[in-house]
Coordinates of N, CA, C and O in Angstrom, one line a residue:
E33 N 0.8 -1.2 0.0 CA 0.0 0.0 0.0 C 0.9 1.3 0.0 O 0.5 2.3 -0.6
L34 N 2.0 1.2 0.7 CA 2.9 2.3 0.8 C 3.5 2.6 -0.6 O 3.5 3.7 -1.1
D35 N 3.8 1.6 -1.4 CA 4.3 1.7 -2.7 C 3.2 2.3 -3.6 O 3.4 3.2 -4.5
S36 N 2.0 1.9 -3.4 CA 0.8 2.5 -4.2 C 0.7 3.9 -3.9 O 0.4 4.7 -4.8
C37 N 0.7 4.3 -2.6 CA 0.6 5.7 -2.2 C 1.8 6.5 -2.8 O 1.6 7.7 -3.3
R38 N 3.0 5.9 -2.7 CA 4.1 6.6 -3.2 C 4.0 6.8 -4.7 O 4.3 7.9 -5.3
A39 N 3.5 5.8 -5.5 CA 3.4 5.9 -6.9 C 2.3 7.0 -7.3 O 2.5 7.8 -8.2
E40 N 1.2 7.0 -6.5 CA 0.2 8.1 -6.7 C 0.8 9.5 -6.5 O 0.5 10.4 -7.2
L41 N 1.5 9.6 -5.4 CA 2.1 10.9 -5.0 C 3.1 11.3 -6.1 O 3.1 12.5 -6.5
E42 N 3.9 10.4 -6.5 CA 4.9 10.7 -7.6 C 4.2 11.1 -8.9 O 4.6 12.1 -9.5
E43 N 3.1 10.4 -9.2 CA 2.3 10.7 -10.4 C 1.7 12.1 -10.3 O 1.7 12.9 -11.2
K44 N 1.1 12.4 -9.1 CA 0.6 13.7 -8.9 C 1.6 14.8 -8.9 O 1.4 15.9 -9.5
I45 N 2.8 14.6 -8.3 CA 3.9 15.6 -8.4 C 4.3 15.8 -9.8 O 4.5 16.9 -10.2
M46 N 4.4 14.7 -10.6 CA 4.9 14.8 -12.0 C 3.8 15.6 -12.8 O 4.2 16.5 -13.6
K47 N 2.5 15.3 -12.5 CA 1.5 16.0 -13.2 C 1.5 17.5 -12.9 O 1.4 18.4 -13.8
D48 N 1.6 17.8 -11.6 CA 1.6 19.2 -11.1 C 2.8 19.9 -11.7 O 2.7 21.1 -12.1
S49 N 4.0 19.2 -11.6 CA 5.2 19.8 -12.1 C 5.1 20.1 -13.6 O 5.6 21.2 -14.1
T50 N 4.5 19.2 -14.3 CA 4.4 19.3 -15.8 C 3.5 20.5 -16.1 O 3.8 21.4 -17.0
E51 N 2.4 20.6 -15.3 CA 1.4 21.8 -15.5 C 2.1 23.1 -15.2 O 2.0 24.1 -15.9
E52 N 2.8 23.1 -14.1 CA 3.5 24.3 -13.6 C 4.6 24.7 -14.7 O 4.8 25.9 -15.0
L53 N 5.3 23.7 -15.2 CA 6.4 24.0 -16.2 C 5.7 24.5 -17.4 O 6.2 25.5 -18.0
G54 N 4.6 24.0 -17.8 CA 3.9 24.5 -19.0 C 3.5 26.0 -18.8 O 3.6 26.8 -19.7
Q55 N 3.0 26.3 -17.6 CA 2.6 27.7 -17.3 C 3.8 28.6 -17.3 O 3.7 29.7 -17.8
L56 N 4.9 28.1 -16.7 CA 6.1 28.9 -16.7 C 6.6 29.1 -18.1 O 7.1 30.3 -18.5
K57 N 6.6 28.1 -19.0 CA 7.0 28.3 -20.4 C 6.1 29.4 -21.1 O 6.6 30.2 -21.8
E58 N 4.8 29.3 -20.8 CA 3.9 30.2 -21.4 C 4.1 31.6 -21.0 O 4.2 32.6 -21.7
T59 N 4.4 31.8 -19.7 CA 4.7 33.1 -19.1 C 6.0 33.6 -19.7 O 6.1 34.8 -20.0
H60 N 7.0 32.7 -19.8 CA 8.3 33.1 -20.3 C 8.1 33.6 -21.8 O 8.7 34.6 -22.2
T61 N 7.3 32.9 -22.6 CA 7.1 33.2 -24.0 C 6.4 34.6 -24.0 O 6.8 35.5 -24.9
E62 N 5.4 34.8 -23.2 CA 4.7 36.1 -23.2 C 5.7 37.2 -22.8 O 5.6 38.3 -23.4
T63 N 6.5 37.0 -21.8 CA 7.5 38.0 -21.4 C 8.5 38.3 -22.5 O 8.7 39.5 -22.8
I64 N 8.9 37.3 -23.2 CA 9.9 37.6 -24.3 C 9.2 38.4 -25.4 O 9.7 39.4 -26.0
C65 N 7.9 38.0 -25.7 CA 7.1 38.7 -26.7 C 6.9 40.2 -26.3 O 7.1 41.1 -27.1
S66 N 6.6 40.4 -25.1 CA 6.4 41.8 -24.5 C 7.7 42.6 -24.6 O 7.7 43.7 -25.0
L67 N 8.8 41.9 -24.3 CA 10.1 42.6 -24.3 C 10.5 43.0 -25.8 O 11.0 44.1 -26.0
E68 N 10.2 42.1 -26.7 CA 10.5 42.4 -28.1 C 9.6 43.6 -28.6 O 10.1 44.4 -29.3
K69 N 8.4 43.6 -28.2 CA 7.5 44.7 -28.6 C 8.0 46.0 -27.9 O 8.1 47.1 -28.6
S70 N 8.5 45.9 -26.7 CA 9.0 47.1 -26.0 C 10.3 47.6 -26.7 O 10.5 48.8 -26.9
E71 N 11.1 46.7 -27.1 CA 12.4 47.1 -27.8 C 12.0 47.7 -29.2 O 12.6 48.7 -29.6
A72 N 11.0 47.2 -29.9 CA 10.6 47.8 -31.1 C 10.1 49.2 -30.9 O 10.4 50.2 -31.6
L73 N 9.3 49.4 -29.8 CA 8.8 50.8 -29.5 C 9.9 51.7 -29.2 O 9.9 52.9 -29.6
V74 N 10.9 51.2 -28.4 CA 12.0 52.1 -28.1 C 12.8 52.5 -29.3 O 13.2 53.7 -29.5
D75 N 13.0 51.6 -30.2 CA 13.6 51.9 -31.5 C 12.9 52.9 -32.3 O 13.4 53.9 -32.8
E76 N 11.5 52.8 -32.3 CA 10.7 53.8 -33.0 C 10.8 55.1 -32.4 O 10.9 56.2 -33.1
L77 N 10.8 55.2 -31.0 CA 10.9 56.4 -30.3 C 12.3 57.1 -30.6 O 12.4 58.3 -30.7
K78 N 13.3 56.3 -30.6 CA 14.6 56.8 -30.9 C 14.7 57.5 -32.3 O 15.2 58.6 -32.5
L79 N 14.0 56.8 -33.3 CA 14.0 57.4 -34.6 C 13.2 58.7 -34.6 O 13.6 59.7 -35.3
E80 N 12.1 58.7 -33.9 CA 11.2 59.9 -33.9 C 12.0 61.1 -33.2 O 12.0 62.2 -33.6
I81 N 12.7 60.7 -32.1 CA 13.5 61.8 -31.4 C 14.6 62.3 -32.3 O 14.8 63.5 -32.4
R82 N 15.2 61.4 -33.1 CA 16.3 61.9 -34.0 C 15.7 62.8 -35.1 O 16.2 63.8 -35.4
D83 N 14.5 62.4 -35.6 CA 13.9 63.2 -36.6 C 13.5 64.6 -36.1 O 13.7 65.6 -36.8
V84 N 12.9 64.6 -34.9 CA 12.5 65.9 -34.3 C 13.7 66.7 -34.0 O 13.7 68.0 -34.2
T85 N 14.8 66.1 -33.6 CA 16.0 66.9 -33.3 C 16.6 67.5 -34.6 O 17.0 68.7 -34.6
V86 N 16.6 66.7 -35.7 CA 17.1 67.2 -37.0 C 16.2 68.4 -37.4 O 16.7 69.5 -37.8
K87 N 14.9 68.2 -37.3 CA 13.9 69.3 -37.7 C 14.1 70.5 -36.8 O 14.1 71.7 -37.3
N88 N 14.3 70.3 -35.6 CA 14.5 71.4 -34.6 C 15.7 72.2 -34.9 O 15.8 73.4 -34.9
N89 N 16.8 71.5 -35.2 CA 18.1 72.1 -35.6 C 17.9 72.9 -36.8 O 18.5 74.0 -37.0
A90 N 17.2 72.4 -37.8 CA 17.0 73.1 -39.1 C 16.2 74.3 -38.9 O 16.5 75.4 -39.4
L91 N 15.2 74.2 -38.0 CA 14.3 75.4 -37.7 C 15.1 76.5 -37.0 O 15.0 77.6 -37.3
Q92 N 16.0 76.1 -36.1 CA 16.8 77.0 -35.3 C 17.8 77.7 -36.3 O 17.9 78.9 -36.2
K93 N 18.3 77.0 -37.2 CA 19.3 77.6 -38.2 C 18.5 78.5 -39.1 O 19.0 79.6 -39.4
A94 N 17.3 78.2 -39.5 CA 16.5 79.1 -40.4 C 16.2 80.3 -39.6 O 16.2 81.4 -40.2
I95 N 15.8 80.2 -38.4 CA 15.5 81.4 -37.6 C 16.7 82.3 -37.4 O 16.6 83.5 -37.6
E96 N 17.9 81.7 -37.2 CA 19.1 82.5 -37.0 C 19.5 83.2 -38.4 O 19.9 84.3 -38.4
M97 N 19.3 82.5 -39.5 CA 19.6 83.1 -40.8 C 18.6 84.2 -41.1 O 19.0 85.3 -41.6
S98 N 17.4 84.0 -40.7 CA 16.4 85.0 -40.9 C 16.7 86.3 -40.1 O 16.6 87.4 -40.5
T99 N 17.1 86.0 -38.8 CA 17.4 87.1 -37.9 C 18.6 87.9 -38.5 O 18.6 89.1 -38.5
N100 N 19.6 87.2 -39.0 CA 20.8 87.8 -39.6 C 20.4 88.6 -40.8 O 20.9 89.8 -41.0
A101 N 19.5 88.1 -41.6 CA 19.1 88.8 -42.8 C 18.3 90.1 -42.4 O 18.5 91.2 -43.0
Y102 N 17.4 90.0 -41.4 CA 16.7 91.2 -41.0 C 17.7 92.2 -40.4 O 17.5 93.4 -40.6
E103 N 18.6 91.8 -39.6 CA 19.6 92.7 -39.0 C 20.4 93.4 -40.1 O 20.6 94.6 -40.0
S104 N 20.8 92.6 -41.1 CA 21.5 93.2 -42.2 C 20.7 94.2 -43.0 O 21.1 95.4 -43.3
K105 N 19.4 93.9 -43.3 CA 18.5 94.8 -44.0 C 18.3 96.0 -43.2 O 18.3 97.2 -43.7
L106 N 18.1 95.8 -41.9 CA 17.8 96.9 -41.0 C 19.0 97.9 -41.0 O 18.9 99.1 -41.0
S107 N 20.2 97.3 -40.9 CA 21.4 98.1 -40.9 C 21.5 98.9 -42.2 O 21.9 100.1 -42.2
S108 N 21.2 98.3 -43.3 CA 21.3 98.9 -44.6 C 20.3 100.1 -44.7 O 20.6 101.2 -45.1
L109 N 19.1 99.8 -44.2 CA 18.0 100.9 -44.2 C 18.4 102.0 -43.3 O 18.1 103.2 -43.6
M110 N 19.0 101.7 -42.1 CA 19.4 102.7 -41.2 C 20.5 103.6 -41.9 O 20.5 104.9 -41.7
Q111 N 21.4 103.0 -42.6 CA 22.4 103.8 -43.3 C 21.8 104.6 -44.4 O 22.2 105.8 -44.5
E112 N 20.9 104.1 -45.1 CA 20.2 104.9 -46.2 C 19.4 106.1 -45.5 O 19.5 107.2 -46.0
L113 N 18.8 105.8 -44.4 CA 18.1 106.9 -43.7 C 19.0 108.0 -43.2 O 18.8 109.2 -43.4
N114 N 20.1 107.5 -42.7 CA 21.1 108.5 -42.2 C 21.7 109.3 -43.4 O 21.9 110.5 -43.3
N115 N 21.9 108.7 -44.6 CA 22.3 109.4 -45.7 C 21.3 110.4 -46.2 O 21.7 111.5 -46.6
L116 N 20.1 110.0 -46.2 CA 19.0 110.9 -46.5 C 18.9 112.1 -45.6 O 18.7 113.3 -46.0
R117 N 19.1 111.9 -44.3 CA 19.0 112.9 -43.4 C 20.2 113.9 -43.5 O 20.1 115.1 -43.3
E118 N 21.3 113.4 -44.0 CA 22.5 114.2 -44.1 C 22.6 114.9 -45.5 O 23.4 115.8 -45.7
D119 N 21.7 114.5 -46.4 CA 21.7 115.1 -47.7 C 21.1 116.5 -47.7 O 19.9 116.6 -47.7
E120 N 21.9 117.5 -47.7 CA 21.4 118.8 -47.6 C 21.2 119.4 -49.0 O 20.7 120.6 -49.1
S121 N 21.6 118.7 -50.0 CA 21.5 119.3 -51.4 C 20.0 119.1 -51.9 O 19.7 119.7 -53.0
R122 N 19.2 118.5 -51.2 CA 17.8 118.3 -51.6 C 17.1 119.6 -51.5 O 17.1 120.3 -50.4
S123 N 16.4 120.0 -52.5 CA 15.6 121.2 -52.4 C 14.2 121.0 -52.0 O 13.5 121.8 -51.5
D124 N 13.7 119.8 -52.3 CA 12.3 119.5 -52.0 C 12.3 118.8 -50.6 O 12.4 117.6 -50.4
E125 N 12.0 119.6 -49.6 CA 12.0 119.2 -48.2 C 10.8 118.2 -48.0 O 11.0 117.2 -47.2
T126 N 9.7 118.4 -48.6 CA 8.5 117.5 -48.5 C 8.9 116.1 -49.0 O 8.6 115.1 -48.3
S127 N 9.5 116.0 -50.1 CA 9.9 114.8 -50.7 C 10.9 114.0 -49.7 O 10.8 112.8 -49.5
L128 N 11.8 114.8 -49.2 CA 12.8 114.2 -48.2 C 12.0 113.7 -47.0 O 12.3 112.6 -46.5
L129 N 11.1 114.5 -46.5 CA 10.3 114.0 -45.3 C 9.5 112.8 -45.6 O 9.4 111.9 -44.8
Q130 N 9.0 112.7 -46.8 CA 8.2 111.5 -47.2 C 9.1 110.3 -47.3 O 8.7 109.2 -46.9
E131 N 10.2 110.5 -47.9 CA 11.2 109.3 -48.0 C 11.7 108.9 -46.6 O 11.8 107.7 -46.4
T132 N 11.9 109.9 -45.8 CA 12.4 109.6 -44.4 C 11.3 108.8 -43.7 O 11.6 107.8 -43.0
A133 N 10.0 109.3 -43.8 CA 8.9 108.6 -43.2 C 8.8 107.1 -43.7 O 8.5 106.2 -42.9
K134 N 9.0 107.0 -45.0 CA 8.9 105.7 -45.6 C 10.0 104.7 -45.0 O 9.7 103.6 -44.7
Y135 N 11.2 105.2 -45.0 CA 12.3 104.4 -44.4 C 12.1 104.1 -42.9 O 12.3 103.0 -42.4
E136 N 11.6 105.1 -42.2 CA 11.3 104.9 -40.8 C 10.3 103.8 -40.6 O 10.3 103.0 -39.7
S137 N 9.3 103.8 -41.4 CA 8.2 102.8 -41.4 C 8.8 101.4 -41.7 O 8.4 100.5 -41.0
E138 N 9.6 101.4 -42.7 CA 10.2 100.1 -43.0 C 11.1 99.6 -41.9 O 11.1 98.4 -41.6
I139 N 11.8 100.5 -41.3 CA 12.7 100.1 -40.2 C 11.9 99.6 -39.0 O 12.2 98.6 -38.4
A140 N 10.8 100.3 -38.7 CA 9.9 99.9 -37.6 C 9.4 98.5 -37.9 O 9.3 97.6 -37.0
S141 N 8.9 98.3 -39.1 CA 8.4 97.0 -39.5 C 9.5 95.9 -39.4 O 9.2 94.8 -38.8
L142 N 10.7 96.2 -39.8 CA 11.8 95.2 -39.7 C 12.2 94.9 -38.3 O 12.5 93.8 -37.9
K143 N 12.1 96.0 -37.5 CA 12.4 95.8 -36.1 C 11.4 94.9 -35.4 O 11.8 94.0 -34.6
G144 N 10.1 95.0 -35.8 CA 9.1 94.1 -35.3 C 9.3 92.7 -35.7 O 9.2 91.8 -34.9
E145 N 9.7 92.5 -37.0 CA 9.9 91.2 -37.5 C 11.2 90.6 -36.8 O 11.2 89.4 -36.5
L146 N 12.2 91.4 -36.7 CA 13.4 90.9 -36.0 C 13.1 90.5 -34.6 O 13.5 89.5 -34.1
G147 N 12.3 91.3 -33.9 CA 11.9 91.0 -32.5 C 11.2 89.7 -32.5 O 11.4 88.8 -31.6
D148 N 10.2 89.5 -33.4 CA 9.5 88.2 -33.5 C 10.5 87.0 -33.7 O 10.3 86.0 -33.1
A149 N 11.4 87.2 -34.6 CA 12.4 86.1 -35.0 C 13.2 85.8 -33.7 O 13.5 84.7 -33.4
K150 N 13.7 86.9 -33.0 CA 14.5 86.6 -31.8 C 13.7 85.9 -30.8 O 14.2 85.0 -30.1
L151 N 12.4 86.3 -30.6 CA 11.5 85.7 -29.6 C 11.4 84.2 -30.0 O 11.5 83.3 -29.1
A152 N 11.2 83.9 -31.2 CA 11.0 82.5 -31.7 C 12.3 81.7 -31.4 O 12.2 80.6 -31.0
L153 N 13.4 82.3 -31.6 CA 14.7 81.7 -31.4 C 14.9 81.4 -29.9 O 15.3 80.3 -29.5
R154 N 14.5 82.4 -29.0 CA 14.6 82.2 -27.6 C 13.7 81.0 -27.2 O 14.1 80.2 -26.3
R155 N 12.5 81.0 -27.7 CA 11.6 79.9 -27.4 C 12.2 78.5 -27.8 O 12.1 77.6 -27.0
E156 N 12.7 78.5 -28.9 CA 13.3 77.2 -29.4 C 14.5 76.8 -28.5 O 14.6 75.7 -28.1
K157 N 15.3 77.8 -28.1 CA 16.4 77.5 -27.2 C 15.9 77.1 -25.9 O 16.5 76.2 -25.3
S158 N 14.9 77.7 -25.4 CA 14.4 77.3 -24.1 C 13.7 76.0 -24.1 O 13.8 75.2 -23.2
K159 N 13.1 75.6 -25.2 CA 12.5 74.2 -25.4 C 13.6 73.2 -25.3 O 13.4 72.1 -24.8
K160 N 14.8 73.5 -25.9 CA 15.9 72.6 -25.9 C 16.7 72.6 -24.6 O 17.5 71.8 -24.4
G161 N 16.4 73.6 -23.8 CA 17.0 73.7 -22.5 C 18.3 74.4 -22.5 O 19.2 74.2 -21.7
Y162 N 18.5 75.3 -23.5 CA 19.8 76.1 -23.5 C 19.7 77.2 -22.6 O 18.8 77.9 -22.4

């Protein structure tokens, strides 16, 4: 009878162990699948981060180039305005005043655009943590 009990117990242990091993294999397979999916997501995120960084750098460069162009144009207009102000040979004072007003208006507009470009650049730099 002891041998019979022992055989039953061994059979039950083998059956339970086999079931437990099957469950462990299934859990292991699910874990590996989940890890592979996570790795794929991480790779996708890395690519997206790289793309965003490239676009952000291009945007920052474009803003800086635009700012430089506005500063150059502003400098040129300021020089023209100064030349007009210094030009005493003009006999038509009204025409001179109109041209001066026109240049002052252009300068004010460019200063506004330059301010906007600088603000955009500061925002981009602050987003990047500079």
